[in-house]
Amino acid sequence: MDHRPQAWGRPRDDVFGPYDPSYLQTTGPKTATQQPIVTGTSVIAIKFKDGVVMAADNLASYGSLARFTDVKRLHPFLGHTIVGFGGDVSDMQYLTRHLNELAIDEAYDHEAASAQSGGGSHLNAANLHKYLSKLMYRRRNSFDPLWNAILVAGFDSQGKPFLGSVDLRGTAFTSPSLATGFGAMLAQPIMRKYAATEGDTENMTRDEAVRVVKECMKVLFYRDARSLDRYSLAVVTKDGVELSEDEQLEQQSWAFAERIRGYGTQTVPSLSGSETISALLALYP
Amino acid sequence: MTSIGTGYDLANSIFSPDGRNFQVEYALKAVENGGTSIGIRCKEGVVLAVEKIITSKLLKPGANKRIATVDRHIGIAFSGMIPDGRHFIDRARDEARAWRDTFKTPITTADLASRMGGYMQAYTLYQSVRPFGITTIIAGYDSPEDERVDGEVGRGPSCGAGGKVAGKTHGGPYLYMIEPSGLYWGYYGAATGKGRQAAKAELEKLDLQGDSLTLEQAVKEAARIIYVAHDDSKDKDFELEMTWISGPDGPTKGLHQEVPKALREEAERLAKKALEDDDEEEAKEEKKDDDKMEE
C-alpha cells in the first residue's frame, strides 16, 4: 500500500497511470453565474389612484420545460409592499429569505423607535426599491449577479402609490406601469394604452387596473411559450396587500391562432401566386 | 448566609464547601430588587406583563420598553438589571436569526428557551464573567399550521397525505422562565421580581391548566396581578407594560404584539377597581373585629 496521504482515495498510479493534473486546471477567468437555470417569466404591474396591481404566473421553467407549476413569485414585504420576481428562481429564493430577515430586523427597529417617538417609520416600497437596486448593482459589480428582474410596488414616503423595477445589472427606474421580460414587449404597450402618464393612473379605478392586468396576463399566455394560465394577483392599497395566488385565466379565445401557420409540425398548404394574393386580401382587406 | 466572608463568594467558578455558588445567589438578589414581571399561559395564547417603576418624572411615558419581540412570535420580559436584559434580548434575536439561517423556519419557543438557558448557564462557569442579574420570562406561540419554509415557493402535490398524520397537532402557546443560574422550567404562570410572592399567590388561584381562561381574561388578570403585586408604600408610581401572543386565529394572528391601548386601559381600570373593592372589604372586616373587641 502507498502510505503517502496524497495518494489515498485515488486510483492507483501503477494500475491507472499517473494522475493528469491538467484536468484540474482552469484556463480563463473565474466565472460565477453565466445564465439562469430555473426561471420565471414576466411580472407586470400598473398603478391606479389608490395603489398598485401586480401579477405574475405560477410557472417555473427549466429551459423550455414547464417544470414547476405551483411557484409563487409575488412576495409581500412588511404587509404594505409587494415584490414580484422574474428570472432565476433560486436567486428569488435567496432574495426572499434576505428580505424576510430584513423585515424582522425592521420590525425590531420599529418597535424601539415607536416606543421613543410614538411612531417610527417603516421601510416603504420606495426605500425597498432603492435598497434592492443597490444590492443588485453591487452583485453585478462583483460579476456575480442575481439573475432577476424585480418589480416593487407599494407606497412612497409621501404616501403616493409607488412602482419601480430593478434588473440584474442594478438598472432601476419607476413608471406608471411596468413589465419585465416578455411582458415588456407584449404587455407594456397594452398597459400604456390605458395609463401612459402618472396623470392617467390617478384617474384609474382599482377594478379597471385589475381588468387591464388580467387582460395582459391573457395576452402573455397566448404569446409567451414559457407562461401558464394560472397566476398570482396582488393589489396593494393603503389597507395592505391582498394577494391571491390561485387565479385562473378566464374566457380565453384561441380563434386568432387558427390563421397562424408555419410553426411546429402542422402542414402548411402550398398556395399558388393568385391564391396567395386572394388569401392576403382576405386577411388584410 | 453564614458562609459570607469566607472567600467563596469572590468568583463564579468556585463552589463553597456546602455546594453553593454564591455569585449566582447574589445575582438572584439583583432580580429580587427589580420590578415585577409575570407571564400567563392560557389555551388561546400567552400574556406578558411588567411593572415598570417610574424612577424619574423626566422619563418619557411609554418609552424604555422592558418587553421585547424576538423573531415575530416570541416575547421576552425580564426583571432585574436592565442592561443585562437588553444584552440578553440581543442575544436571543441573534439565536433566532441563526436558527432561521440554518433551518429556514422560525425557532420554536422551547428551542429558544433551551439556547438562552444554556447561554445564561455559561455565565456561571468562568472567573472572567459574572452571572446575569436578570430572570427572564419567554413567551411564544409556535405555529400550529404547516409552517412555510423561508424561500419556499410552492406547496407540493395537492393530493395524498403529504407526510401529515391525521389528528396530530403541532405548536401552541408556551411559557418559560430562566433564572440567573441558567435553570429554566416551562410554566402555566410565571412571576419574578420584587412582587413575585404576591403575584405567584394570585397566579395559583387561576385555572391555568384548564381551558376556562380566555386570552382577554388573561390580559385582565395579568393587569390585576401586577397591581396587586405593586408595593404602594415603597414605590410611588409605575407603568404597566403588557404584550400578548395568540394563535393564528386569535387577535394577534400568531405575532407577539403590544396589547392594544383600549384593552390595556380597560384592564387597568378593572384592576384598580378590584383593588379598591378589596380595600373596602378589609376595612369592613377590621371594623367587625373592632366591634367584637368591644363586646
XYZ file of N, CA and C in Angstrom, chain B residues 145-267:
369
model
N -50.006 25.586 12.370
C -50.208 25.260 10.960
C -48.901 24.758 10.369
N -49.021 24.246 9.148
C -47.830 23.861 8.418
C -47.000 25.105 8.210
N -45.828 25.150 8.830
C -45.007 26.347 8.701
C -44.358 26.355 7.325
N -44.466 27.477 6.643
C -43.798 27.582 5.341
C -42.312 27.735 5.584
N -41.538 27.022 4.821
C -40.088 27.174 4.911
C -39.722 28.484 4.227
N -38.792 29.249 4.807
C -38.384 30.514 4.199
C -37.881 30.281 2.776
N -38.380 31.054 1.846
C -37.942 30.927 0.470
C -38.704 29.877 -0.301
N -39.581 29.154 0.384
C -40.399 28.140 -0.280
C -41.317 28.818 -1.280
N -41.446 28.231 -2.487
C -42.248 28.900 -3.498
C -43.522 28.158 -3.853
N -43.585 26.863 -3.584
C -44.774 26.109 -3.943
C -45.260 25.296 -2.768
N -46.283 24.494 -2.952
C -46.833 23.733 -1.848
C -46.779 22.229 -2.066
N -46.176 21.787 -3.134
C -46.088 20.359 -3.379
C -47.403 19.786 -3.859
N -47.506 18.461 -3.975
C -48.709 17.858 -4.533
C -49.943 18.140 -3.679
N -51.076 18.341 -4.352
C -52.290 18.686 -3.620
C -53.072 17.456 -3.198
N -52.611 16.270 -3.631
C -53.299 15.056 -3.214
C -52.403 14.236 -2.294
N -52.978 13.277 -1.598
C -52.192 12.443 -0.699
C -52.009 13.076 0.654
N -51.421 12.331 1.588
C -51.293 12.807 2.959
C -50.204 13.854 3.085
N -49.220 13.839 2.180
C -48.150 14.831 2.235
C -47.345 14.748 3.513
N -47.199 13.534 4.056
C -46.394 13.369 5.267
C -47.117 13.737 6.536
N -48.388 14.113 6.434
C -49.130 14.527 7.631
C -49.786 13.317 8.299
N -49.871 13.381 9.599
C -50.574 12.358 10.349
C -51.896 12.964 10.800
N -52.999 12.296 10.465
C -54.309 12.843 10.796
C -54.466 12.960 12.309
N -55.015 14.073 12.736
C -55.316 14.243 14.156
C -54.139 14.704 14.992
N -52.958 14.778 14.392
C -51.792 15.205 15.168
C -51.717 16.731 15.152
N -51.564 17.312 16.344
C -51.493 18.772 16.409
C -50.055 19.204 16.658
N -49.781 20.431 16.247
C -48.444 20.986 16.421
C -48.546 22.326 17.126
N -47.415 22.776 17.662
C -47.304 24.141 18.176
C -48.221 24.430 19.336
N -48.524 25.710 19.519
C -49.364 26.145 20.617
C -48.633 27.160 21.483
N -49.282 27.575 22.599
C -48.677 28.587 23.460
C -47.643 27.988 24.414
N -46.565 28.694 24.624
C -45.507 28.221 25.528
C -45.018 29.349 26.421
N -44.622 28.973 27.619
C -44.118 29.958 28.574
C -42.953 29.340 29.341
N -41.827 30.035 29.357
C -40.650 29.554 30.086
C -40.099 30.684 30.945
N -39.443 30.299 32.039
C -38.747 31.303 32.844
C -37.321 30.819 33.102
N -36.357 31.704 32.837
C -34.941 31.368 33.019
C -34.360 32.188 34.164
N -33.700 31.521 35.093
C -33.081 32.202 36.238
C -31.591 32.427 35.985
N -30.949 33.279 36.823
C -29.532 33.569 36.597
C -28.647 32.328 36.565
N -29.049 31.275 37.249
C -28.244 30.057 37.222
C -28.304 29.356 35.877
N -29.248 29.752 35.042
C -29.444 29.067 33.772
C -30.564 28.054 33.859
N -31.085 27.895 35.070
C -32.200 26.963 35.267
C -33.436 27.476 34.551
N -34.087 26.615 33.771
C -35.371 27.041 33.211
C -36.398 25.926 33.264
N -37.628 26.318 33.530
C -38.770 25.417 33.508
C -39.835 25.993 32.594
N -40.705 25.121 32.114
C -41.907 25.611 31.445
C -42.984 25.841 32.494
N -43.803 26.880 32.315
C -44.784 27.235 33.340
C -46.177 27.433 32.736
N -47.177 27.303 33.596
C -48.519 27.797 33.244
C -48.591 29.281 33.563
N -48.021 29.659 34.690
C -47.962 31.072 35.064
C -46.632 31.317 35.740
N -45.945 32.390 35.355
C -44.625 32.644 35.920
C -44.573 34.058 36.473
N -43.822 34.254 37.554
C -43.666 35.590 38.122
C -42.262 35.734 38.662
N -41.699 36.930 38.497
C -40.386 37.211 39.058
C -40.291 38.689 39.400
N -39.225 39.064 40.096
C -39.063 40.456 40.507
C -39.578 40.678 41.916
N -39.665 41.938 42.255
C -39.964 42.335 43.626
C -41.270 41.737 44.160
N -42.319 41.784 43.365
C -43.627 41.362 43.861
C -43.968 39.921 43.542
N -42.953 39.081 43.337
C -43.230 37.732 42.815
C -44.054 36.886 43.768
N -43.844 37.079 45.111
C -44.578 36.241 46.064
C -46.078 36.480 45.947
N -46.446 37.770 46.003
C -47.868 38.106 45.883
C -48.411 37.655 44.534
N -47.603 37.868 43.481
C -48.056 37.524 42.129
C -48.263 36.020 42.003
N -47.333 35.241 42.559
C -47.451 33.788 42.471
C -48.716 33.316 43.195
N -48.964 33.924 44.373
C -50.159 33.548 45.128
C -51.411 33.788 44.295
N -51.428 34.919 43.570
C -52.586 35.230 42.720
C -52.666 34.279 41.525
N -51.503 33.993 40.935
C -51.484 33.106 39.757
C -52.016 31.726 40.108
N -51.697 31.282 41.322
C -52.122 29.938 41.725
C -53.636 29.829 41.854
N -54.283 30.971 42.058
C -55.746 30.947 42.186
C -56.438 30.771 40.833
N -55.703 31.045 39.753
C -56.324 30.968 38.422
C -56.332 29.528 37.923
N -57.322 29.242 37.063
C -57.371 27.919 36.446
C -56.581 27.984 35.149
N -55.253 27.766 35.252
C -54.416 27.918 34.057
C -54.247 26.607 33.297
N -54.504 25.483 33.970
C -54.321 24.207 33.291
C -55.560 23.792 32.502
N -56.707 24.286 32.931
C -57.932 24.001 32.195
C -58.021 24.952 31.014
N -59.175 24.958 30.334
C -59.279 25.897 29.224
C -60.375 26.935 29.461
N -60.629 27.247 30.732
C -61.711 28.191 31.018
C -61.281 29.636 30.816
N -59.969 29.912 30.965
C -59.497 31.296 30.888
C -59.292 31.697 29.425
N -59.977 32.768 28.997
C -59.745 33.253 27.636
C -58.546 34.194 27.658
N -58.068 34.509 26.458
C -56.876 35.358 26.363
C -57.166 36.748 26.923
N -58.366 37.246 26.617
C -58.714 38.586 27.087
C -58.825 38.609 28.615
N -59.385 37.535 29.179
C -59.437 37.439 30.646
C -58.027 37.388 31.208
N -57.152 36.667 30.519
C -55.763 36.560 30.984
C -55.104 37.933 31.020
N -55.408 38.756 30.012
C -54.865 40.124 29.987
C -55.345 40.886 31.222
N -56.635 40.748 31.514
C -57.198 41.478 32.654
C -56.624 40.964 33.967
N -56.459 39.636 34.063
C -55.863 39.061 35.274
C -54.421 39.540 35.430
N -53.699 39.574 34.306
C -52.292 39.989 34.356
C -52.194 41.414 34.897
N -53.056 42.289 34.391
C -53.044 43.677 34.858
C -53.356 43.723 36.354
N -54.352 42.954 36.766
C -54.759 42.966 38.176
C -53.611 42.459 39.057
N -52.957 41.399 38.602
C -51.888 40.818 39.421
C -50.727 41.796 39.572
N -50.407 42.495 38.490
C -49.328 43.492 38.593
C -49.724 44.575 39.604
N -51.004 44.973 39.574
C -51.452 45.998 40.528
C -51.421 45.464 41.960
N -51.810 44.184 42.132
C -51.795 43.591 43.477
C -50.359 43.493 43.988
N -49.446 43.097 43.072
C -48.064 42.861 43.482
C -47.300 44.152 43.734
N -47.841 45.247 43.223
C -47.144 46.528 43.382
C -47.195 46.981 44.834
N -46.022 47.432 45.315
C -45.923 47.862 46.709
C -46.070 49.380 46.780
N -47.257 49.815 47.212
C -47.550 51.251 47.228
C -46.622 52.036 48.145
N -46.240 51.398 49.251
C -45.515 52.159 50.257
C -44.088 52.482 49.811
N -43.489 51.551 49.060
C -42.077 51.760 48.702
C -41.916 52.520 47.387
N -42.642 52.092 46.374
C -42.503 52.745 45.068
C -43.765 53.531 44.784
N -43.557 54.765 44.344
C -44.724 55.606 44.134
C -45.513 55.198 42.898
N -44.849 55.346 41.770
C -45.596 55.238 40.532
C -45.045 54.118 39.660
N -45.911 53.555 38.860
C -45.390 52.593 37.887
C -46.236 52.632 36.623
N -45.616 52.107 35.576
C -46.323 51.997 34.306
C -46.567 50.516 34.056
N -47.709 50.185 33.499
C -47.988 48.784 33.179
C -47.662 48.558 31.707
N -46.772 47.610 31.461
C -46.430 47.270 30.075
C -46.949 45.863 29.820
N -47.745 45.699 28.767
C -48.332 44.371 28.514
C -48.238 43.995 27.047
N -47.873 42.774 26.795
C -47.898 42.258 25.422
C -48.620 40.918 25.424
N -49.017 40.494 24.226
C -49.688 39.189 24.130
C -49.387 38.512 22.804
N -49.607 37.208 22.791
C -49.433 36.408 21.583
C -50.604 35.441 21.520
N -51.305 35.458 20.422
C -52.396 34.494 20.249
C -52.032 33.551 19.109
N -52.872 32.573 18.873
C -52.691 31.690 17.727
C -53.067 32.417 16.449
N -52.926 31.762 15.291
C -53.223 32.406 14.015
C -54.693 32.842 13.886
N -55.584 32.221 14.647
C -56.999 32.616 14.570
C -57.325 33.727 15.561
N -56.418 34.018 16.465
C -56.685 34.989 17.522
C -56.407 36.426 17.099
N -56.489 37.352 18.070
C -56.356 38.774 17.748
C -54.982 39.190 17.224
N -53.913 38.490 17.571
C -52.597 38.925 17.078
C -52.099 38.093 15.902
N -52.883 37.110 15.489
C -52.533 36.268 14.330
C -51.166 35.592 14.481
N -50.883 35.140 15.680
C -49.635 34.419 15.892
C -48.421 35.308 16.112
N -48.624 36.622 16.146
C -47.496 37.536 16.345
C -47.447 38.029 17.787
N -46.231 38.364 18.229
C -46.075 38.973 19.555
C -46.284 40.474 19.406
N -47.276 40.994 20.115
C -47.620 42.410 19.956
C -47.965 43.032 21.292
N -47.868 44.365 21.318
C -48.317 45.081 22.494
C -49.841 44.945 22.605
N -50.352 44.832 23.820
C -51.804 44.781 23.997
C -52.366 46.133 23.564
N -53.422 46.153 22.741
C -53.967 47.430 22.263
C -54.301 48.363 23.429
N -54.134 49.666 23.171
C -54.268 50.660 24.237
C -55.638 50.563 24.924
N -56.672 50.410 24.127
C -58.029 50.391 24.690
C -58.186 49.236 25.680
N -57.730 48.068 25.276
C -57.857 46.890 26.140
C -56.997 47.042 27.390
N -55.798 47.591 27.224
C -54.910 47.763 28.370
C -55.550 48.708 29.389
N -56.102 49.828 28.874
C -56.701 50.798 29.789
C -57.905 50.215 30.509
N -58.686 49.427 29.771
C -59.833 48.753 30.375
C -59.360 47.804 31.479
N -58.304 47.051 31.174
C -57.760 46.102 32.154
C -57.253 46.850 33.386
